[in-house]
PDB file of C-alpha atoms in Angstrom:
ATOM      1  CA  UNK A   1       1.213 -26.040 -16.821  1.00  0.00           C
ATOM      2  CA  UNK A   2       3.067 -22.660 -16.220  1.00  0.00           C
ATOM      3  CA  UNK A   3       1.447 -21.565 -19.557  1.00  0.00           C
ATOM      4  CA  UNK A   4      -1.726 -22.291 -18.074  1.00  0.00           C
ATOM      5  CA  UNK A   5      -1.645 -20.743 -15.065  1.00  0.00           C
ATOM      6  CA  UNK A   6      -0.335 -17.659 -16.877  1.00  0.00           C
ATOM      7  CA  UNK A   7      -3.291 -17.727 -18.962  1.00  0.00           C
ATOM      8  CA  UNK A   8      -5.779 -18.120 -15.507  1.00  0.00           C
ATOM      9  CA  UNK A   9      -3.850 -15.266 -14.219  1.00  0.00           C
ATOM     10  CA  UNK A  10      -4.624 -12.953 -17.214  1.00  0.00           C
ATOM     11  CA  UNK A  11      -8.158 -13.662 -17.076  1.00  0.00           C
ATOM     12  CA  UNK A  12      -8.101 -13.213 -13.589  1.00  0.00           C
ATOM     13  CA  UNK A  13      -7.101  -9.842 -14.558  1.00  0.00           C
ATOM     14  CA  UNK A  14      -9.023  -8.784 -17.525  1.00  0.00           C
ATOM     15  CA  UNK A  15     -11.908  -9.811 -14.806  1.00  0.00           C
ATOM     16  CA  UNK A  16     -11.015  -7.522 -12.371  1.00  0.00           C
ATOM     17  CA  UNK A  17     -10.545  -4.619 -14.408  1.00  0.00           C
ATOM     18  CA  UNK A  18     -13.689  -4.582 -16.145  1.00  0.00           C
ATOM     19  CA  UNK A  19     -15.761  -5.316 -13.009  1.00  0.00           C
ATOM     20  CA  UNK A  20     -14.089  -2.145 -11.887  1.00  0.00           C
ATOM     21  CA  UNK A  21     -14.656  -0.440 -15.217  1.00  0.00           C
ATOM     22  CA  UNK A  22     -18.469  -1.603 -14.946  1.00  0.00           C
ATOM     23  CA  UNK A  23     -18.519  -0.096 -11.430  1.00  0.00           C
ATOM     24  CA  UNK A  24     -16.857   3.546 -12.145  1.00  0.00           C
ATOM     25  CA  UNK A  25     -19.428   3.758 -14.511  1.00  0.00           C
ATOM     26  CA  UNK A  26     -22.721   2.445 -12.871  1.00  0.00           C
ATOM     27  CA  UNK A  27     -21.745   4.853 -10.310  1.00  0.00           C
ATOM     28  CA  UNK A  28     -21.402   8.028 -12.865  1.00  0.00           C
ATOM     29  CA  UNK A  29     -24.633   6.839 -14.061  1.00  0.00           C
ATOM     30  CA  UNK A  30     -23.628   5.150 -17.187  1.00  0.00           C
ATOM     31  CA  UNK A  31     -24.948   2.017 -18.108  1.00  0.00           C
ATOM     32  CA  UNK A  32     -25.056   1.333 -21.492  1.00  0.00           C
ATOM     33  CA  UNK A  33     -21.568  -0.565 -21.779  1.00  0.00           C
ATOM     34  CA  UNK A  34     -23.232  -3.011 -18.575  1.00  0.00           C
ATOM     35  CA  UNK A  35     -24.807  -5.433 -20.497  1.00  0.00           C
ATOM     36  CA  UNK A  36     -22.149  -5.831 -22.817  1.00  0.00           C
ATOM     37  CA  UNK A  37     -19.269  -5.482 -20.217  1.00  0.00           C
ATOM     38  CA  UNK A  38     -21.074  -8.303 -17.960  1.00  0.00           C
ATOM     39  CA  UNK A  39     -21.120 -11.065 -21.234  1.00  0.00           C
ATOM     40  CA  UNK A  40     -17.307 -10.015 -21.332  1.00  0.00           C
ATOM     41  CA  UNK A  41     -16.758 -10.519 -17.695  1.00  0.00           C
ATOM     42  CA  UNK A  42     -18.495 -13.845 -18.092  1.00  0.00           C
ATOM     43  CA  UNK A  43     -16.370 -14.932 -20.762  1.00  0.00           C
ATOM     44  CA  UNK A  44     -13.023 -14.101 -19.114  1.00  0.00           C
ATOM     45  CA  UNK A  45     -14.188 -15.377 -16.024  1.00  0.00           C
ATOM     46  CA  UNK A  46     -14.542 -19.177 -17.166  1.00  0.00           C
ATOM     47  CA  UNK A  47     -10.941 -19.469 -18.163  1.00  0.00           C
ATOM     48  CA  UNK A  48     -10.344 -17.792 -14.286  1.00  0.00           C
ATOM     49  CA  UNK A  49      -9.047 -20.208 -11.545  1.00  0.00           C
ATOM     50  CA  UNK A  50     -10.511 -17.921  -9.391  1.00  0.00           C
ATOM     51  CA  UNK A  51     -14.286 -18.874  -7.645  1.00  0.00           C
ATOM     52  CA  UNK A  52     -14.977 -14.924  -7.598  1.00  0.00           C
ATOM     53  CA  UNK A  53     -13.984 -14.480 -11.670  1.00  0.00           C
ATOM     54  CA  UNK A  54     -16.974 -17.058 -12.443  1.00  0.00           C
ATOM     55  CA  UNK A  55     -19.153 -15.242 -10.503  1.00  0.00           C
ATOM     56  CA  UNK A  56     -18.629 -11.563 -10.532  1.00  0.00           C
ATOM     57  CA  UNK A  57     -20.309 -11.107 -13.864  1.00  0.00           C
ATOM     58  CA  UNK A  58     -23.462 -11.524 -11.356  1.00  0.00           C
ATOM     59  CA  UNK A  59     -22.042  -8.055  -9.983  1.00  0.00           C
ATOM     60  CA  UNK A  60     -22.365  -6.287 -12.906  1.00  0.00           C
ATOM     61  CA  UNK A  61     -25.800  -7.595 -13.988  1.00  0.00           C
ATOM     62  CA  UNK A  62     -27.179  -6.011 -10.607  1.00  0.00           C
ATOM     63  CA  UNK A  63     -25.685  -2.738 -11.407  1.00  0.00           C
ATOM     64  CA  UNK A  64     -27.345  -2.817 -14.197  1.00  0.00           C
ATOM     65  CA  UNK A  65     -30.493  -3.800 -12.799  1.00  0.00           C
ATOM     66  CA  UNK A  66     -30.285  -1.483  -9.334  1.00  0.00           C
ATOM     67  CA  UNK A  67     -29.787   1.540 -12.136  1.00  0.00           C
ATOM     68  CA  UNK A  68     -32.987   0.555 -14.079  1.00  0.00           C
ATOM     69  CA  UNK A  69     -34.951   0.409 -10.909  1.00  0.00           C
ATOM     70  CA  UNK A  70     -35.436  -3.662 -10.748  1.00  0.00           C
ATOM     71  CA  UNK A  71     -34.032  -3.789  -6.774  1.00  0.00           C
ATOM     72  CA  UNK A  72     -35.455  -7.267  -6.254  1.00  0.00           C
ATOM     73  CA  UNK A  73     -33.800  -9.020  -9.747  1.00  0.00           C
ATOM     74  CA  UNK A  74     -30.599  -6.683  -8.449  1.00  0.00           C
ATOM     75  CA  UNK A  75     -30.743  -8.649  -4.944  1.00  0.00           C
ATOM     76  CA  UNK A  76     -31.085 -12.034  -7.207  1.00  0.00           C
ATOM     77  CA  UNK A  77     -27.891 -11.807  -8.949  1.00  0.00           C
ATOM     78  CA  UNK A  78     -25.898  -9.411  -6.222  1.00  0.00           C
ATOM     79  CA  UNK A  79     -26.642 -12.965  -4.550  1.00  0.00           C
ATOM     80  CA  UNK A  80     -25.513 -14.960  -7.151  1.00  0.00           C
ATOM     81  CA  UNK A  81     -21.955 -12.826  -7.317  1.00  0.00           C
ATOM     82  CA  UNK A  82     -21.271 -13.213  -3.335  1.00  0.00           C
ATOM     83  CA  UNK A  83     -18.666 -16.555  -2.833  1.00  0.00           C
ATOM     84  CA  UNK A  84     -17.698 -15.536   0.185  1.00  0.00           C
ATOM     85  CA  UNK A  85     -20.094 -12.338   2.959  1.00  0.00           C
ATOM     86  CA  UNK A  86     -17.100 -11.774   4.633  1.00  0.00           C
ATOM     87  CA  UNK A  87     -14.210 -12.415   2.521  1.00  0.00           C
ATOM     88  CA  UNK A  88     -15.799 -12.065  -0.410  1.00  0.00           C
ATOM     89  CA  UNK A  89     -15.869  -8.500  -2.935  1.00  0.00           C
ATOM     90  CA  UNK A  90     -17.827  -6.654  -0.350  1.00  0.00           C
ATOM     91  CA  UNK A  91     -18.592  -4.184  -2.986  1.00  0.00           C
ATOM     92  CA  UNK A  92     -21.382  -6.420  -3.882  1.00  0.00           C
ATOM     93  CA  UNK A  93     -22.658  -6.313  -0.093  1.00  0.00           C
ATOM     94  CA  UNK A  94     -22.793  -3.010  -0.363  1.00  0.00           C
ATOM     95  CA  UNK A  95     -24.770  -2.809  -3.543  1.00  0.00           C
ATOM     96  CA  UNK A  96     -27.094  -5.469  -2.209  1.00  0.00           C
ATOM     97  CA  UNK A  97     -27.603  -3.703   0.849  1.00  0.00           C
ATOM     98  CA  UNK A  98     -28.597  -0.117  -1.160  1.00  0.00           C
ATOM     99  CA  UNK A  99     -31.403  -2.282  -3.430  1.00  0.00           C
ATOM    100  CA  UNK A 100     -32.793  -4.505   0.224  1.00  0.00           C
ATOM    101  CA  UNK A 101     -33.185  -1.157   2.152  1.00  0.00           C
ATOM    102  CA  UNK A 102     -35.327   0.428  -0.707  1.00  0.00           C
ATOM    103  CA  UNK A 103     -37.273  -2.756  -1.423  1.00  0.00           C
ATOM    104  CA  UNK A 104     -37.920  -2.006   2.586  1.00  0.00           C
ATOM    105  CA  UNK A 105     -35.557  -5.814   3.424  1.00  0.00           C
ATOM    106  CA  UNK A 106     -33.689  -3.998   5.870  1.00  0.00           C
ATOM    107  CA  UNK A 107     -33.091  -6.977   8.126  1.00  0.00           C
ATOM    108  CA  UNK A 108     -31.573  -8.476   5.096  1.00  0.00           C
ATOM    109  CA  UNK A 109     -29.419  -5.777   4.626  1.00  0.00           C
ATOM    110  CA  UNK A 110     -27.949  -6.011   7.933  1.00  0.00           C
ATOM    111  CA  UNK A 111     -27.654  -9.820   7.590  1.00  0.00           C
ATOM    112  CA  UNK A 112     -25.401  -9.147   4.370  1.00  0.00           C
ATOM    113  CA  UNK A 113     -23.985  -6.112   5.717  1.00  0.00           C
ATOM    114  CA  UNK A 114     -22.519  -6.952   9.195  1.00  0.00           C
ATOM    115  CA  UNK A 115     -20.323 -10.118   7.704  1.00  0.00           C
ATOM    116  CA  UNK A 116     -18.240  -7.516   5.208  1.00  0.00           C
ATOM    117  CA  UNK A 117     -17.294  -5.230   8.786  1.00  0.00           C
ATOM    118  CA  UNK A 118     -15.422  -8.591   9.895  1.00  0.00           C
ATOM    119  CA  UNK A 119     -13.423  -8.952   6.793  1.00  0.00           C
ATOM    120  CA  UNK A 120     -10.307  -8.277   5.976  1.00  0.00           C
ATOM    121  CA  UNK A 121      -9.470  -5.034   5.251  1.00  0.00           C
ATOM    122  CA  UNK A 122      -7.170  -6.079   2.018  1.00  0.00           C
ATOM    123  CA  UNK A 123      -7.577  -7.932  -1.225  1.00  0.00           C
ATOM    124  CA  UNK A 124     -11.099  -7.896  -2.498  1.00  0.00           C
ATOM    125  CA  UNK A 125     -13.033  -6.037   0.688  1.00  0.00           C
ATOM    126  CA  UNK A 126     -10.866  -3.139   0.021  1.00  0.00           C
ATOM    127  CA  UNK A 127     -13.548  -1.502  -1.794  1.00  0.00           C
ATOM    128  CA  UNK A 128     -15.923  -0.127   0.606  1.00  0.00           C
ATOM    129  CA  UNK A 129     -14.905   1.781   3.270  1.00  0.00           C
ATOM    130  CA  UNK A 130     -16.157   1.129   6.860  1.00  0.00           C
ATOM    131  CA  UNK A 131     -18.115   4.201   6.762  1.00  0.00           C
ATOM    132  CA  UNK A 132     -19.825   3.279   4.008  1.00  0.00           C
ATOM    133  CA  UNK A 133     -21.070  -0.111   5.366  1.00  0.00           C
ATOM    134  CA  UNK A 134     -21.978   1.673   8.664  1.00  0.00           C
ATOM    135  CA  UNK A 135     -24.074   4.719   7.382  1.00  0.00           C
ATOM    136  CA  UNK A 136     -26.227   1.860   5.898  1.00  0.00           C
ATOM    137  CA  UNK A 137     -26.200   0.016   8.354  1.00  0.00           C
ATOM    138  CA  UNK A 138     -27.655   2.718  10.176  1.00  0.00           C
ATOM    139  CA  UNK A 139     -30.287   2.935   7.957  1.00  0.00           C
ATOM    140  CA  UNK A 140     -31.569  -0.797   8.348  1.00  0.00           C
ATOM    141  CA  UNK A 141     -30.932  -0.472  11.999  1.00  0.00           C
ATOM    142  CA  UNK A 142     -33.194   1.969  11.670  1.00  0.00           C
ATOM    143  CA  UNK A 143     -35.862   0.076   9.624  1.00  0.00           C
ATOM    144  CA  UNK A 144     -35.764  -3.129  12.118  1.00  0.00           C
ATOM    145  CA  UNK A 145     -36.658  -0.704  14.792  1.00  0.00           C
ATOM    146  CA  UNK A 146     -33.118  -0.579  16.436  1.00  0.00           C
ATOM    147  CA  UNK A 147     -32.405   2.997  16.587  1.00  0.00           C
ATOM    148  CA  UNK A 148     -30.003   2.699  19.635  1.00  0.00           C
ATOM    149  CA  UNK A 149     -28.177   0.239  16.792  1.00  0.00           C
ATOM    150  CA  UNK A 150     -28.517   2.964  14.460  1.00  0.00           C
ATOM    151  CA  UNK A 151     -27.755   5.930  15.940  1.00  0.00           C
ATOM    152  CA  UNK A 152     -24.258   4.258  17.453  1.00  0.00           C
ATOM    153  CA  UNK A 153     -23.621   3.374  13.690  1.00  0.00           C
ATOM    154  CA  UNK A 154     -24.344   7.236  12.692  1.00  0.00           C
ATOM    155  CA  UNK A 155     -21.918   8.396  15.733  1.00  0.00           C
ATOM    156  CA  UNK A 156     -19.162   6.081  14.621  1.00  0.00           C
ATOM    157  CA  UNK A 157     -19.459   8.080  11.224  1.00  0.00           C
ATOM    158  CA  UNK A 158     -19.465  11.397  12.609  1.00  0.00           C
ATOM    159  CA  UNK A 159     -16.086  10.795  14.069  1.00  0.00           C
ATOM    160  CA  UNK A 160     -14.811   9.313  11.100  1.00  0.00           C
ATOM    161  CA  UNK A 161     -15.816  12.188   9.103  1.00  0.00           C
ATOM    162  CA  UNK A 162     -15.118  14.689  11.543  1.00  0.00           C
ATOM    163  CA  UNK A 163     -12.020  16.288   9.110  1.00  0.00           C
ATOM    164  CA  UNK A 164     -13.220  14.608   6.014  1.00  0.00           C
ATOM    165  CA  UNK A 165     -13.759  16.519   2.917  1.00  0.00           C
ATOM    166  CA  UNK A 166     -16.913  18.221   2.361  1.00  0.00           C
ATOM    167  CA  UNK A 167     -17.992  16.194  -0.415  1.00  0.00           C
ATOM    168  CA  UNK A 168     -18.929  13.752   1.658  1.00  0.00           C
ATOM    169  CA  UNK A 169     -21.483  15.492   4.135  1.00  0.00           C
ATOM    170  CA  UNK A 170     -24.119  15.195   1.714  1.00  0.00           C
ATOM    171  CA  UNK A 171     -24.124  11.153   2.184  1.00  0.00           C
ATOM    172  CA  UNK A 172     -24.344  11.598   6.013  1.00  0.00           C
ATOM    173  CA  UNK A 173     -26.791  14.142   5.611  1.00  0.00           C
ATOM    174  CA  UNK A 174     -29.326  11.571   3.833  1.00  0.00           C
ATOM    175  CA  UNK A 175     -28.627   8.744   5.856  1.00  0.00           C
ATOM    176  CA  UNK A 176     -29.713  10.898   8.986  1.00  0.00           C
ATOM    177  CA  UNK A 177     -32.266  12.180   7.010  1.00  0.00           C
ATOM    178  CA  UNK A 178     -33.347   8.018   6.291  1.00  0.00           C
ATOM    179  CA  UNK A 179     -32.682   7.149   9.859  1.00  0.00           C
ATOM    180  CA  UNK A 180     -35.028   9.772  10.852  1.00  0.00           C
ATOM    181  CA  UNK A 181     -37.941   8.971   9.006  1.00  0.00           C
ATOM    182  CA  UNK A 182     -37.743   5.482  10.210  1.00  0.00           C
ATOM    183  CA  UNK A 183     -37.462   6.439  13.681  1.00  0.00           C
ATOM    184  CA  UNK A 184     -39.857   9.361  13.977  1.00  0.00           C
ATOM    185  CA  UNK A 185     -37.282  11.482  15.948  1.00  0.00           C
ATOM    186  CA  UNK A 186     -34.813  14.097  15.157  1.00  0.00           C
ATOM    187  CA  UNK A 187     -30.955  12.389  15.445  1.00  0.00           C
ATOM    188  CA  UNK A 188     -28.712  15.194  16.099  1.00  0.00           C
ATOM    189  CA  UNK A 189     -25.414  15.571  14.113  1.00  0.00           C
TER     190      UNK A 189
END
């Protein structure tokens, strides 16, 4: 019915916005409205129509988990949130990615990283830039041993960033920094 697909759509909605609610806030560091916001997310996702909205609560439980240190439980339910590597909320790649390459998993990392560069650049991958996914790429690159890989990834960012706003240096900075260690050389910026 009309009344029910308005009803799907709304929940589709309320979905959406809280995931991004729970994400503005795991990133400022607060996560004491996860929890909570993750059981709502749940909720409104089972009257979704949507695969991602019965899933995505999964997000927000490894926020919560990748803030309180817990990387591998974080990988379990980043997993558990991903319908689709490529096409899928890459945001969650991403955030799976950052908890493999400090539980040292970087070939993992790749292997969830490299499917979000081939998405689309609309609907739900809009959410991580490409620079993003290639500085840590970089950094598993870097912790398979491929630092040819790694260092092209670093270069693509570099020209990327070339105007961008200094804000954002200091997340090249560490990823060089990371890529370096790993590598046992000095990667010039």
């Amino acid at each position: 019915t009309v009344a029910g697909a308005d009803s799907a759509a709304i929940q589709s909605g309320r979905v959406w916005s809280l995931t991004h609610e729970a994400g503005a806030l795991a990133a400022g560091g607060d996560t004491a409205r996860l929890a909570a916001l993750a059981d709502t997310i749940e909720a409104f996702g089972s009257g979704s129509n949507l695969a991602r909205d019965s899933r995505i609560h999964h997000h927000v439980r490894g926020l919560l988990l990748a803030a309180r240190g817990a990387d591998s439980m974080a990988v379990t339910e980043f997993r558990r949130a991903v319908f689709s590597v490529s096409a899928g909320y890459t945001r969650t790649n991403v955030e799976m990615a950052k908890s493999l390459i400090r539980l040292g998993r970087y070939a993992e990392a790749i292997s969830i990283l490299e499917p979000a560069m081939r998405g689309s650049l609309e609907a739900s991958n809009l959410y991580v830039t490409y620079a993003e996914i290639r500085l840590l790429l970089a950094q598993a690159y870097a912790g398979v041993g491929e630092p040819e890989r790694a260092d092209r990834e670093l270069d693509w960012v570099r020209r990327a960033w070339v105007s961008a706003d200094p804000a954002v240096r200091p997340q090249l900075d560490l990823a060089v920094r990371a890529v370096e260690r790993v590598v046992a050389r000095p990667v010039h910026l």
